[in-house]
CSV table of C-alpha atoms in Angstrom, one decimal:
chain,number,residue,atom,x,y,z
U,1,MET,CA,21.7,23.3,4.0
U,2,ARG,CA,18.3,25.0,3.6
U,3,ALA,CA,15.7,23.5,5.9
U,4,TYR,CA,12.4,22.6,4.6
U,5,ARG,CA,11.2,19.7,7.0
U,6,ASN,CA,10.0,19.9,10.4
U,7,PRO,CA,10.1,17.1,12.9
U,8,THR,CA,6.7,15.4,13.6
U,9,ASP,CA,6.5,16.6,17.2
U,10,ALA,CA,7.3,20.2,16.1
U,11,LEU,CA,4.6,20.0,13.5
U,12,VAL,CA,2.1,18.6,16.0
U,13,LYS,CA,3.0,21.4,18.6
U,14,PHE,CA,2.5,24.2,15.9
U,15,LEU,CA,-0.8,22.8,14.9
U,16,ASP,CA,-2.0,22.4,18.5
U,17,TYR,CA,-1.0,25.9,19.2
U,18,LYS,CA,-2.7,27.4,16.1
U,19,HIS,CA,-5.7,25.3,15.7
U,20,GLY,CA,-6.2,23.3,19.1
U,21,ASN,CA,-7.9,20.0,18.1
U,22,ASN,CA,-9.4,21.6,15.1
U,23,TRP,CA,-6.9,20.1,12.6
U,24,ALA,CA,-6.7,16.8,10.8
U,25,ILE,CA,-4.3,15.4,8.2
U,26,TRP,CA,-5.0,14.1,4.7
U,27,GLU,CA,-1.8,12.0,3.4
U,28,PHE,CA,-1.2,10.9,-0.1
U,29,ARG,CA,2.1,9.0,0.3
U,30,ALA,CA,2.3,5.6,-1.2
U,31,GLU,CA,6.0,5.5,-0.1
U,32,GLY,CA,4.7,5.8,3.5
U,33,THR,CA,4.4,8.8,6.0
U,34,GLY,CA,7.6,8.0,8.0
U,35,TYR,CA,5.5,8.1,11.3
U,36,PRO,CA,2.8,6.2,13.0
U,37,ASP,CA,-0.6,7.6,13.2
U,38,SER,CA,-0.4,7.7,17.0
U,39,GLU,CA,2.2,10.7,16.7
U,40,VAL,CA,-0.7,12.8,15.2
U,41,TYR,CA,-3.3,11.6,17.5
U,42,GLY,CA,-4.7,9.4,14.9
U,43,ARG,CA,-6.2,12.4,13.4
U,44,ILE,CA,-5.1,11.5,10.0
U,45,ARG,CA,-6.8,10.0,6.7
U,46,HIS,CA,-5.0,7.8,4.3
U,47,TYR,CA,-5.4,7.9,0.5
U,48,PRO,CA,-1.9,7.2,-0.9
U,49,TRP,CA,-0.8,7.0,-4.5
U,50,PRO,CA,2.9,7.2,-5.9
U,51,ASP,CA,4.6,10.5,-6.1
U,52,HIS,CA,4.8,12.6,-9.3
U,53,HIS,CA,1.5,10.9,-10.9
U,54,PRO,CA,-2.2,11.9,-10.7
U,55,PRO,CA,-4.5,10.0,-8.2
U,56,PRO,CA,-6.6,7.0,-9.3
U,57,PHE,CA,-9.6,9.0,-10.0
U,58,ALA,CA,-12.0,6.5,-7.9
U,59,LEU,CA,-10.1,8.1,-4.9
U,60,ILE,CA,-11.4,11.5,-5.7
U,61,PRO,CA,-15.0,11.3,-4.5
U,62,ASN,CA,-14.0,9.8,-1.2
U,63,ILE,CA,-11.3,12.3,-0.6
U,64,MET,CA,-13.5,15.4,-1.3
U,65,ALA,CA,-16.3,14.1,0.8
U,66,SER,CA,-14.0,13.3,3.7
U,67,MET,CA,-12.5,16.8,3.7
U,68,ARG,CA,-16.1,18.4,3.2
U,69,ASP,CA,-17.4,16.5,6.3
U,70,TRP,CA,-14.6,17.6,8.5
U,71,LEU,CA,-14.8,21.2,7.3
U,72,LYS,CA,-18.6,21.5,6.8
U,73,GLY,CA,-20.4,18.6,8.5
U,74,PRO,CA,-23.2,18.9,11.0
U,75,ASP,CA,-20.6,18.3,13.8
U,76,THR,CA,-18.1,20.7,12.4
U,77,LYS,CA,-16.6,23.2,14.8
U,78,VAL,CA,-15.6,26.7,13.7
U,79,GLY,CA,-12.1,27.0,12.8
U,80,ARG,CA,-11.3,23.6,11.4
U,81,VAL,CA,-8.5,23.2,9.0
U,82,VAL,CA,-7.4,20.5,6.7
U,83,VAL,CA,-3.7,19.7,6.6
U,84,VAL,CA,-2.7,18.0,3.1
U,85,HIS,CA,0.5,16.0,3.2
U,86,CYS,CA,2.6,14.3,0.5
U,87,LYS,CA,6.3,14.7,0.1
U,88,ALA,CA,7.2,18.2,-1.1
U,89,GLY,CA,3.6,19.6,-0.6
U,90,LYS,CA,3.2,20.3,-4.2
U,91,GLY,CA,2.0,17.9,-6.8
U,92,ARG,CA,-0.2,15.4,-4.9
U,93,SER,CA,-1.2,17.9,-2.2
U,94,GLY,CA,-1.8,20.7,-4.8
U,95,THR,CA,-3.9,18.4,-7.0
U,96,VAL,CA,-6.3,17.7,-4.1
U,97,ALA,CA,-6.2,21.2,-2.7
U,98,CYS,CA,-7.2,22.4,-6.1
U,99,SER,CA,-10.0,19.8,-6.5
U,100,TYR,CA,-11.5,20.6,-3.3
U,101,LEU,CA,-11.7,24.4,-4.3
U,102,ILE,CA,-13.4,23.4,-7.5
U,103,SER,CA,-15.6,20.6,-6.2
U,104,GLU,CA,-16.8,21.8,-2.8
U,105,GLU,CA,-16.3,25.7,-3.0
U,106,GLY,CA,-17.2,26.6,-6.4
U,107,TRP,CA,-14.0,27.9,-7.6
U,108,VAL,CA,-13.0,28.1,-11.3
U,109,ALA,CA,-10.1,25.6,-12.2
U,110,GLU,CA,-7.8,28.3,-13.3
U,111,ASP,CA,-8.5,30.4,-9.9
U,112,ALA,CA,-7.8,27.4,-7.8
U,113,LEU,CA,-4.5,26.5,-9.5
U,114,LEU,CA,-3.5,30.2,-9.3
U,115,ARG,CA,-4.4,30.4,-5.5
U,116,PHE,CA,-2.2,27.3,-4.9
U,117,THR,CA,0.7,28.7,-6.9
U,118,THR,CA,0.5,31.8,-5.1
U,119,ARG,CA,0.3,30.3,-1.6
U,120,ARG,CA,2.9,27.4,-2.1
U,121,MET,CA,5.6,28.8,-4.6
U,122,ARG,CA,8.0,31.6,-4.4
U,123,SER,CA,7.6,34.2,-6.9
U,124,GLY,CA,9.2,33.2,-10.3
U,125,PHE,CA,9.4,29.5,-9.7
U,126,GLY,CA,6.6,28.3,-11.7
U,127,ALA,CA,3.4,26.7,-11.1
U,128,GLY,CA,2.4,24.8,-7.9
U,129,VAL,CA,0.7,22.1,-10.0
U,130,SER,CA,2.9,21.6,-12.9
U,131,ILE,CA,3.0,18.0,-13.9
U,132,PRO,CA,0.7,17.7,-17.2
U,133,SER,CA,-1.2,14.5,-16.2
U,134,GLN,CA,-1.9,16.2,-12.7
U,135,LEU,CA,-3.3,19.2,-14.4
U,136,ARG,CA,-5.2,16.9,-16.9
U,137,TRP,CA,-6.7,15.4,-13.6
U,138,VAL,CA,-7.7,18.8,-12.2
U,139,ARG,CA,-9.5,19.5,-15.5
U,140,TYR,CA,-11.4,16.0,-15.0
U,141,VAL,CA,-12.4,17.1,-11.5
U,142,ASP,CA,-13.9,20.3,-13.0
U,143,THR,CA,-15.9,18.3,-15.4
U,144,TRP,CA,-16.9,15.7,-12.9
U,145,THR,CA,-18.2,18.7,-10.6
U,146,LYS,CA,-20.2,20.3,-13.5
U,147,HIS,CA,-21.9,17.1,-14.2
U,148,ARG,CA,-23.5,15.7,-10.9
U,149,LYS,CA,-20.1,14.1,-9.6
U,150,LEU,CA,-20.9,10.8,-11.2
U,151,TYR,CA,-18.0,8.4,-12.2
U,152,LEU,CA,-18.2,4.8,-13.4
U,153,GLU,CA,-15.0,2.7,-13.0
U,154,ARG,CA,-14.6,0.3,-15.9
U,155,GLN,CA,-12.0,-2.2,-17.3
U,156,VAL,CA,-10.3,-0.9,-20.2
U,157,GLU,CA,-8.3,-2.5,-23.0
U,158,VAL,CA,-5.5,-0.9,-24.7
U,159,VAL,CA,-6.1,-2.1,-28.4
U,160,GLU,CA,-3.2,-0.3,-30.2
U,161,VAL,CA,-0.7,2.5,-29.8
U,162,HIS,CA,0.3,4.6,-32.7
U,163,VAL,CA,3.4,6.5,-32.6
U,164,TRP,CA,4.6,9.0,-35.3
U,165,GLY,CA,8.4,9.9,-35.5
U,166,LEU,CA,9.4,7.3,-33.2
U,167,ARG,CA,13.2,7.1,-32.8
U,168,ASP,CA,15.4,4.1,-32.4
U,169,GLY,CA,16.0,2.3,-29.2
U,170,VAL,CA,12.5,3.3,-27.7
U,171,LYS,CA,10.8,0.9,-25.3
U,172,VAL,CA,7.1,1.4,-24.9
U,173,ALA,CA,4.9,0.1,-22.1
U,174,VAL,CA,1.3,0.2,-20.7
U,175,GLU,CA,0.9,0.7,-17.0
U,176,GLY,CA,-2.1,1.2,-14.5
U,177,TYR,CA,-2.9,1.2,-10.9
U,178,VAL,CA,-3.5,-1.8,-8.6
U,179,ASP,CA,-3.5,-2.2,-4.9
U,180,GLU,CA,-6.1,0.6,-4.4
U,181,GLY,CA,-3.7,3.0,-6.2
U,182,ARG,CA,-0.7,2.3,-4.0
U,183,THR,CA,1.3,0.6,-6.9
U,184,ILE,CA,1.7,1.4,-10.7
U,185,LYS,CA,1.9,-2.1,-12.4
U,186,ASN,CA,3.5,-2.8,-15.8
U,187,PHE,CA,0.8,-4.6,-17.7
U,188,HIS,CA,2.6,-5.0,-21.1
U,189,THR,CA,6.0,-4.0,-22.7
U,190,PHE,CA,5.7,-4.1,-26.4
U,191,HIS,CA,8.1,-6.5,-28.3
U,192,ARG,CA,9.5,-6.4,-31.9
U,193,HIS,CA,7.0,-8.9,-33.1
U,194,GLU,CA,4.1,-6.6,-32.0
U,195,ARG,CA,5.4,-3.6,-34.2
U,196,THR,CA,4.4,-2.6,-37.6
U,197,ASN,CA,6.1,0.4,-39.5
U,198,VAL,CA,3.5,2.2,-41.2
U,199,ASP,CA,5.8,4.3,-43.5
U,200,GLY,CA,8.4,1.5,-44.1
U,201,ASN,CA,11.5,3.7,-43.6
U,202,GLU,CA,14.7,2.2,-42.9
U,203,SER,CA,16.6,3.0,-39.8
U,204,ASP,CA,19.6,5.4,-40.5
U,205,SER,CA,20.3,6.4,-37.0
U,206,THR,CA,23.6,5.3,-35.4
U,207,ILE,CA,21.8,5.1,-32.0
U,208,ALA,CA,21.5,1.4,-31.4
U,209,PRO,CA,18.9,-0.1,-29.0
U,210,ALA,CA,20.0,-1.7,-25.9
U,211,PRO,CA,21.4,-5.3,-26.5
U,212,ASN,CA,19.7,-8.4,-25.1
U,213,HIS,CA,16.5,-6.8,-24.5
U,214,GLU,CA,13.5,-8.1,-26.4
U,215,ASP,CA,11.6,-5.2,-25.5
U,216,SER,CA,14.0,-2.7,-27.2
U,217,LEU,CA,12.9,-1.7,-30.6
U,218,PRO,CA,15.3,-1.3,-33.5
U,219,PHE,CA,13.6,-0.3,-36.7
U,220,SER,CA,15.3,-2.9,-39.0
U,221,ASP,CA,12.7,-5.5,-38.5
U,222,THR,CA,9.0,-5.4,-39.7
U,223,LYS,CA,8.4,-3.1,-42.5
U,224,ALA,CA,5.0,-4.5,-43.9
U,225,GLN,CA,2.4,-2.3,-44.2
U,226,PRO,CA,-1.0,-3.6,-43.1
U,227,ASP,CA,-4.0,-3.6,-45.4
U,228,GLY,CA,-6.3,-0.6,-44.9
U,229,VAL,CA,-3.7,1.6,-43.1
U,230,GLN,CA,-3.1,4.8,-44.7
U,231,GLN,CA,0.6,5.9,-44.9
U,232,GLN,CA,1.6,8.8,-42.7
U,233,ASP,CA,3.8,11.7,-43.9
U,234,SER,CA,6.6,11.8,-41.1
U,235,SER,CA,9.3,13.5,-43.1
U,236,ASN,CA,8.7,16.8,-41.5
U,237,ASN,CA,11.1,17.7,-38.6
U,238,ILE,CA,12.0,14.0,-38.0
U,239,GLU,CA,15.6,12.8,-37.3
U,240,ALA,CA,17.0,10.0,-39.5
U,241,GLY,CA,15.7,6.5,-37.9
U,242,ALA,CA,12.2,8.0,-36.9
U,243,ALA,CA,9.2,6.1,-38.3
U,244,ALA,CA,5.5,5.8,-37.9
U,245,VAL,CA,4.7,2.6,-36.1
U,246,ILE,CA,1.5,0.9,-34.8
U,247,PHE,CA,1.9,-1.4,-31.8
U,248,ARG,CA,-0.6,-4.3,-31.5
U,249,PRO,CA,-0.2,-6.6,-28.5
U,250,SER,CA,-0.4,-10.3,-29.1
U,251,GLN,CA,-2.5,-10.7,-26.1
U,252,PRO,CA,-5.1,-8.2,-25.0
U,253,ILE,CA,-4.1,-5.7,-22.4
U,254,VAL,CA,-6.8,-5.1,-19.9
U,255,LEU,CA,-6.4,-2.7,-17.1
U,256,PRO,CA,-8.6,-2.8,-14.2
U,257,THR,CA,-9.6,0.9,-14.2
U,258,ASN,CA,-10.1,3.8,-16.5
U,259,ASP,CA,-6.7,5.2,-15.4
U,260,ILE,CA,-4.1,4.3,-18.3
U,261,ASN,CA,-0.3,5.3,-18.3
U,262,ILE,CA,1.8,5.0,-21.3
U,263,HIS,CA,5.5,5.0,-20.6
U,264,PHE,CA,8.3,5.5,-23.0
U,265,GLU,CA,12.1,4.9,-22.5
U,266,ARG,CA,14.7,5.4,-24.9
U,267,ARG,CA,18.3,3.8,-24.6
U,268,ASN,CA,21.6,4.0,-26.2
U,269,LYS,CA,23.9,1.1,-26.5
U,270,ALA,CA,26.9,1.3,-23.9
U,271,THR,CA,29.8,-1.1,-23.3
U,272,TYR,CA,30.6,-3.4,-20.5
U,273,GLY,CA,27.2,-4.6,-19.8
U,274,TRP,CA,25.9,-1.1,-19.6
U,275,THR,CA,23.2,1.0,-21.5
U,276,MET,CA,22.5,4.7,-21.6
U,277,VAL,CA,19.1,6.0,-20.8
U,278,THR,CA,18.4,9.2,-22.9
U,279,SER,CA,14.8,9.6,-22.7
U,280,VAL,CA,12.0,9.0,-20.2
U,281,ALA,CA,8.5,10.2,-20.4
U,282,HIS,CA,4.9,9.0,-19.7
U,283,VAL,CA,1.5,10.2,-19.8
U,284,TRP,CA,-1.7,9.4,-17.9
U,285,PHE,CA,-5.3,9.5,-19.1
U,286,ASN,CA,-8.7,8.3,-18.1
U,287,ALA,CA,-11.0,6.6,-20.4
U,288,PHE,CA,-14.2,7.6,-18.7
U,289,PHE,CA,-13.5,11.3,-19.1
U,290,GLU,CA,-11.8,10.9,-22.6
U,291,GLY,CA,-14.8,9.2,-23.4
U,292,HIS,CA,-17.1,11.9,-22.4
U,293,GLY,CA,-19.0,10.1,-19.5
U,294,PRO,CA,-19.7,12.9,-17.5
U,295,GLU,CA,-21.3,15.0,-20.3
U,296,ASN,CA,-23.6,12.1,-21.1
U,297,ASN,CA,-25.1,11.2,-17.8
U,298,GLY,CA,-22.4,8.5,-17.1
U,299,ILE,CA,-22.9,6.8,-20.4
U,300,ALA,CA,-19.1,7.2,-21.6
U,301,ASP,CA,-18.1,6.0,-25.2
U,302,PRO,CA,-17.3,2.4,-25.5
U,303,ASP,CA,-14.2,3.0,-27.2
U,304,GLY,CA,-12.0,6.0,-28.1
U,305,VAL,CA,-8.7,7.5,-29.1
U,306,PHE,CA,-6.3,9.6,-26.8
U,307,GLU,CA,-3.7,11.7,-28.5
U,308,ILE,CA,-0.7,13.9,-27.3
U,309,ALA,CA,2.5,15.2,-28.7
U,310,TRP,CA,5.8,14.7,-27.1
U,311,ASP,CA,6.0,18.1,-25.6
U,312,GLY,CA,3.0,17.5,-23.6
U,313,MET,CA,4.3,14.3,-22.0
U,314,ASP,CA,5.1,14.2,-18.2
U,315,GLY,CA,8.9,14.5,-17.6
U,316,ILE,CA,11.2,13.0,-15.1
U,317,LYS,CA,10.0,13.0,-11.4
U,318,GLY,CA,7.6,15.6,-12.0
U,319,SER,CA,9.8,18.0,-13.9
U,320,ALA,CA,9.8,19.1,-17.6
U,321,ARG,CA,12.9,17.2,-18.2
U,322,LYS,CA,12.5,14.1,-20.7
U,323,GLY,CA,16.0,13.9,-22.1
U,324,THR,CA,16.2,13.5,-26.0
U,325,LYS,CA,13.1,13.5,-28.0
U,326,ALA,CA,11.7,9.9,-28.4
U,327,PHE,CA,8.9,10.5,-30.7
U,328,ASP,CA,6.9,13.4,-32.1
U,329,ARG,CA,3.0,12.4,-31.7
U,330,LEU,CA,1.1,9.5,-29.8
U,331,THR,CA,-2.3,8.1,-30.1
U,332,VAL,CA,-3.7,5.3,-28.0
U,333,VAL,CA,-6.6,3.3,-29.2
U,334,TRP,CA,-8.9,1.8,-26.2
U,335,ARG,CA,-12.1,0.1,-25.8
U,336,VAL,CA,-14.2,-0.9,-22.7
U,337,VAL,CA,-14.3,-4.5,-21.8
U,338,ASP,CA,-17.6,-5.9,-21.3
U,339,ASP,CA,-18.7,-7.8,-18.1
U,340,GLY,CA,-17.3,-11.2,-18.0
U,341,GLU,CA,-15.3,-10.6,-21.1
U,342,LYS,CA,-11.6,-11.7,-21.0
U,343,GLY,CA,-12.0,-12.4,-17.2
U,344,GLY,CA,-13.8,-9.1,-16.5
U,345,ILE,CA,-15.2,-8.5,-13.2
U,346,GLU,CA,-18.8,-6.9,-12.5
U,347,LEU,CA,-18.0,-3.5,-14.0
U,348,PRO,CA,-18.8,-0.7,-14.5
U,349,LEU,CA,-18.9,0.3,-10.8
U,350,ILE,CA,-20.7,3.4,-10.0
U,351,ILE,CA,-18.9,5.8,-7.6
U,352,LYS,CA,-20.6,8.8,-6.2
U,353,GLU,CA,-19.4,11.2,-3.7
U,354,PRO,CA,-20.8,10.3,-0.4
U,355,LYS,CA,-23.4,12.7,0.9
U,356,GLU,CA,-23.2,14.2,4.4
U,357,GLY,CA,-23.7,11.7,7.0
U,358,GLU,CA,-22.9,8.8,5.0
U,359,PRO,CA,-19.7,6.8,5.7
U,360,VAL,CA,-16.8,7.6,3.6
U,361,PRO,CA,-14.5,4.9,2.6
U,362,GLU,CA,-10.7,5.3,3.3
U,363,THR,CA,-7.9,3.3,1.6
U,364,ARG,CA,-5.2,1.3,3.4
U,365,ALA,CA,-2.2,3.2,4.4
U,366,ALA,CA,1.3,2.5,2.9
U,367,ASP,CA,3.8,1.2,5.7
U,368,TRP,CA,4.8,4.2,7.4
U,369,LYS,CA,8.4,2.6,8.2
U,370,THR,CA,9.4,2.3,4.6
U,371,ALA,CA,9.3,6.2,4.0
U,372,GLY,CA,13.1,6.4,4.4
U,373,ASP,CA,14.1,3.1,3.1
U,374,SER,CA,16.8,3.5,0.6
U,375,ASN,CA,16.4,0.0,-0.7
U,376,LEU,CA,12.9,0.9,-2.2
U,377,ALA,CA,13.2,1.7,-5.9
U,378,VAL,CA,12.3,5.3,-6.8
U,379,ILE,CA,9.2,5.4,-8.4
U,380,GLY,CA,10.0,7.8,-11.0
U,381,LYS,CA,12.6,6.9,-13.8
U,382,ASP,CA,15.8,8.8,-14.7
U,383,LEU,CA,18.2,9.3,-17.2
U,384,GLY,CA,21.6,7.7,-16.9
U,385,LEU,CA,23.6,4.5,-17.1
U,386,ARG,CA,21.9,1.3,-16.1
U,387,THR,CA,22.9,-2.4,-16.2
U,388,GLU,CA,21.5,-4.6,-19.1
U,389,SER,CA,20.0,-7.0,-16.4
U,390,PRO,CA,16.2,-6.8,-16.7
U,391,GLY,CA,15.8,-7.2,-13.1
U,392,SER,CA,17.5,-3.9,-12.6
U,393,VAL,CA,16.1,-2.0,-15.6
U,394,GLY,CA,14.5,0.5,-13.3
U,395,VAL,CA,17.6,1.5,-11.4
U,396,SER,CA,19.8,4.3,-12.6
U,397,LYS,CA,23.5,3.7,-11.9
U,398,ALA,CA,24.2,7.3,-12.3
U,399,SER,CA,22.5,8.3,-9.1
U,400,SER,CA,25.1,6.2,-7.1
U,401,LEU,CA,27.9,8.4,-8.1
U,402,ARG,CA,29.5,10.6,-5.6
U,403,SER,CA,29.1,14.1,-6.8
U,404,SER,CA,26.9,17.2,-5.6
U,405,SER,CA,24.3,16.8,-8.2
U,406,SER,CA,23.6,13.1,-7.3
U,407,SER,CA,23.6,13.0,-3.7
U,408,PRO,CA,20.3,12.4,-1.8
U,409,LEU,CA,20.5,16.0,-0.3
U,410,ALA,CA,21.0,17.5,-3.7
U,411,LYS,CA,18.3,15.3,-5.2
U,412,GLU,CA,15.7,16.5,-2.3
U,413,GLU,CA,16.7,20.2,-2.7
U,414,ASP,CA,16.4,20.0,-6.5
U,415,HIS,CA,12.9,18.6,-6.0
U,416,LEU,CA,11.7,21.5,-3.8
U,417,VAL,CA,13.4,24.4,-5.7
U,418,GLY,CA,10.8,27.3,-5.3
U,419,VAL,CA,8.5,25.7,-2.7
U,420,LYS,CA,8.1,28.2,0.2
U,421,SER,CA,9.4,26.6,3.5
U,422,HIS,CA,8.3,27.2,6.9
U,423,GLY,CA,9.4,26.6,10.4
U,424,PRO,CA,7.7,25.2,13.5
U,425,ASP,CA,6.2,28.6,14.4
U,426,GLY,CA,4.6,28.9,11.0
U,427,GLY,CA,7.1,31.7,9.5
U,428,GLU,CA,8.6,31.3,6.1
U,429,PHE,CA,12.3,30.6,6.0
U,430,VAL,CA,13.9,33.8,4.4
U,431,GLU,CA,17.4,34.3,5.7
U,432,LEU,CA,20.4,32.4,7.0
U,433,HIS,CA,20.9,32.7,10.7
U,434,GLN,CA,23.7,30.8,12.0
U,435,GLN,CA,26.2,28.0,11.6
U,436,ARG,CA,26.4,24.9,13.8
U,437,PRO,CA,28.8,22.0,13.7
U,438,LEU,CA,27.7,18.6,12.8
U,439,ARG,CA,29.7,15.3,13.4
U,440,GLY,CA,32.6,14.7,11.2
U,441,GLY,CA,33.3,18.6,11.0
U,442,GLU,CA,30.5,19.1,8.4
U,443,GLN,CA,28.8,22.6,8.6
U,444,SER,CA,24.8,22.9,8.4
U,445,THR,CA,22.9,26.1,8.1
U,446,VAL,CA,20.2,26.6,10.4
U,447,VAL,CA,17.7,28.7,8.7
U,448,ALA,CA,15.3,30.9,11.1
U,449,SER,CA,12.3,32.7,10.4
U,450,PRO,CA,12.2,36.6,11.6
U,451,PRO,CA,10.1,37.2,14.4
U,452,ASP,CA,8.0,40.0,12.7
U,453,LEU,CA,6.6,37.3,10.1
U,454,GLU,CA,3.2,36.2,11.0
U,455,THR,CA,1.9,32.9,10.2
U,456,PRO,CA,-0.5,32.9,7.2
U,457,LYS,CA,-4.1,32.3,8.7
U,458,VAL,CA,-6.1,29.7,7.2
U,459,ALA,CA,-9.5,31.0,6.1
U,460,SER,CA,-12.3,29.4,4.6
U,461,PRO,CA,-12.0,30.0,0.6
U,462,GLU,CA,-14.8,32.2,-1.1
U,463,PRO,CA,-16.5,30.7,-4.0
U,464,LYS,CA,-15.6,32.0,-7.5
U,465,SER,CA,-18.0,32.3,-10.2
């Protein structure tokens, strides 16, 4: 077993030894930290959101201001450091670390991403921040920084979803953040009657949708082409059964913020009450930035279209793995909901980065006791067998099989492949040291860092031009 975690007391001992009382933690775990604030002297700031996803953008100004005040405020001591903390210290932590370098230190986005990769990842194991939607958020931060750091939160309605080359058995859902960003809520899953085939293709595919699911989408239903809709050419490089489809919700889909997630899941029919999930993918975008709000002095477009191809979608649990192709290209038609319209609250809400000396809001922490609760549903969907019960649609039964590839330890190590690991003394784990017996005769490899490795020093970043 390769060690990549340290006990909280060992971490505190290391931070105390290296930095005295000049350290503080910023944590981003919607799943809970796994320890009470008292174990880190209460020197911790909470801005949680779900793993493998970008942050609700409304959190960014406060995260940046709180980190800036700790490192640069009038009461700042020389040598202070910020400790960023999520699960693997990669996606969420990397998004925030790069955002700080861009917004507070003047770094170019590409340079910030490269620096994080160099410091966090082993050579040859890819980028530190690799999830497409998180990279999109880093670009949003760059735009936000270049245009007075002004952000307007708005309610947004998803008017239509257009999909080219949609395969059989694909479920399409619209999601967004609630509970200050700690929770991703499914606001709508499209049903058969909300779908119109633009090109009128019959389904030739042998892949059948999951039975008894109204939100699965076989292509033998609606073929009517609405007036005014131009027929799309979907014949190139599209498998049998693919179609160009417009989804129009029967009731308005209104999200409480600019942050919008479109989620896709493709299923094959199985037997004995099971279905096989063969594709999982999603994409986040922010309507304020896609509507050019920062470039127009905060006056963003009242409506717009977001477009992306299948290859640009986020994969399963932060990976590039999405399974079989579910569609070719996607566009989302959105518009802003006016004040009071459809139950709208008083928006837009102007959100600015707090100035030095101003109070900086902090969000409520997730319950730290739930961090290791195996009964909690994993936020990221996965491929594999699932029951037909709608209540367990998000649970992958394949993950419960006893095999080396599906054990919790195997999943953890797969999640952290390529991430640099450090011990309590700060040295990087680079070699196996000894074997010690565990209960039941199991063997665990204790990994030690050589004494000649020096802990990387934390230095104030130099601005980039």
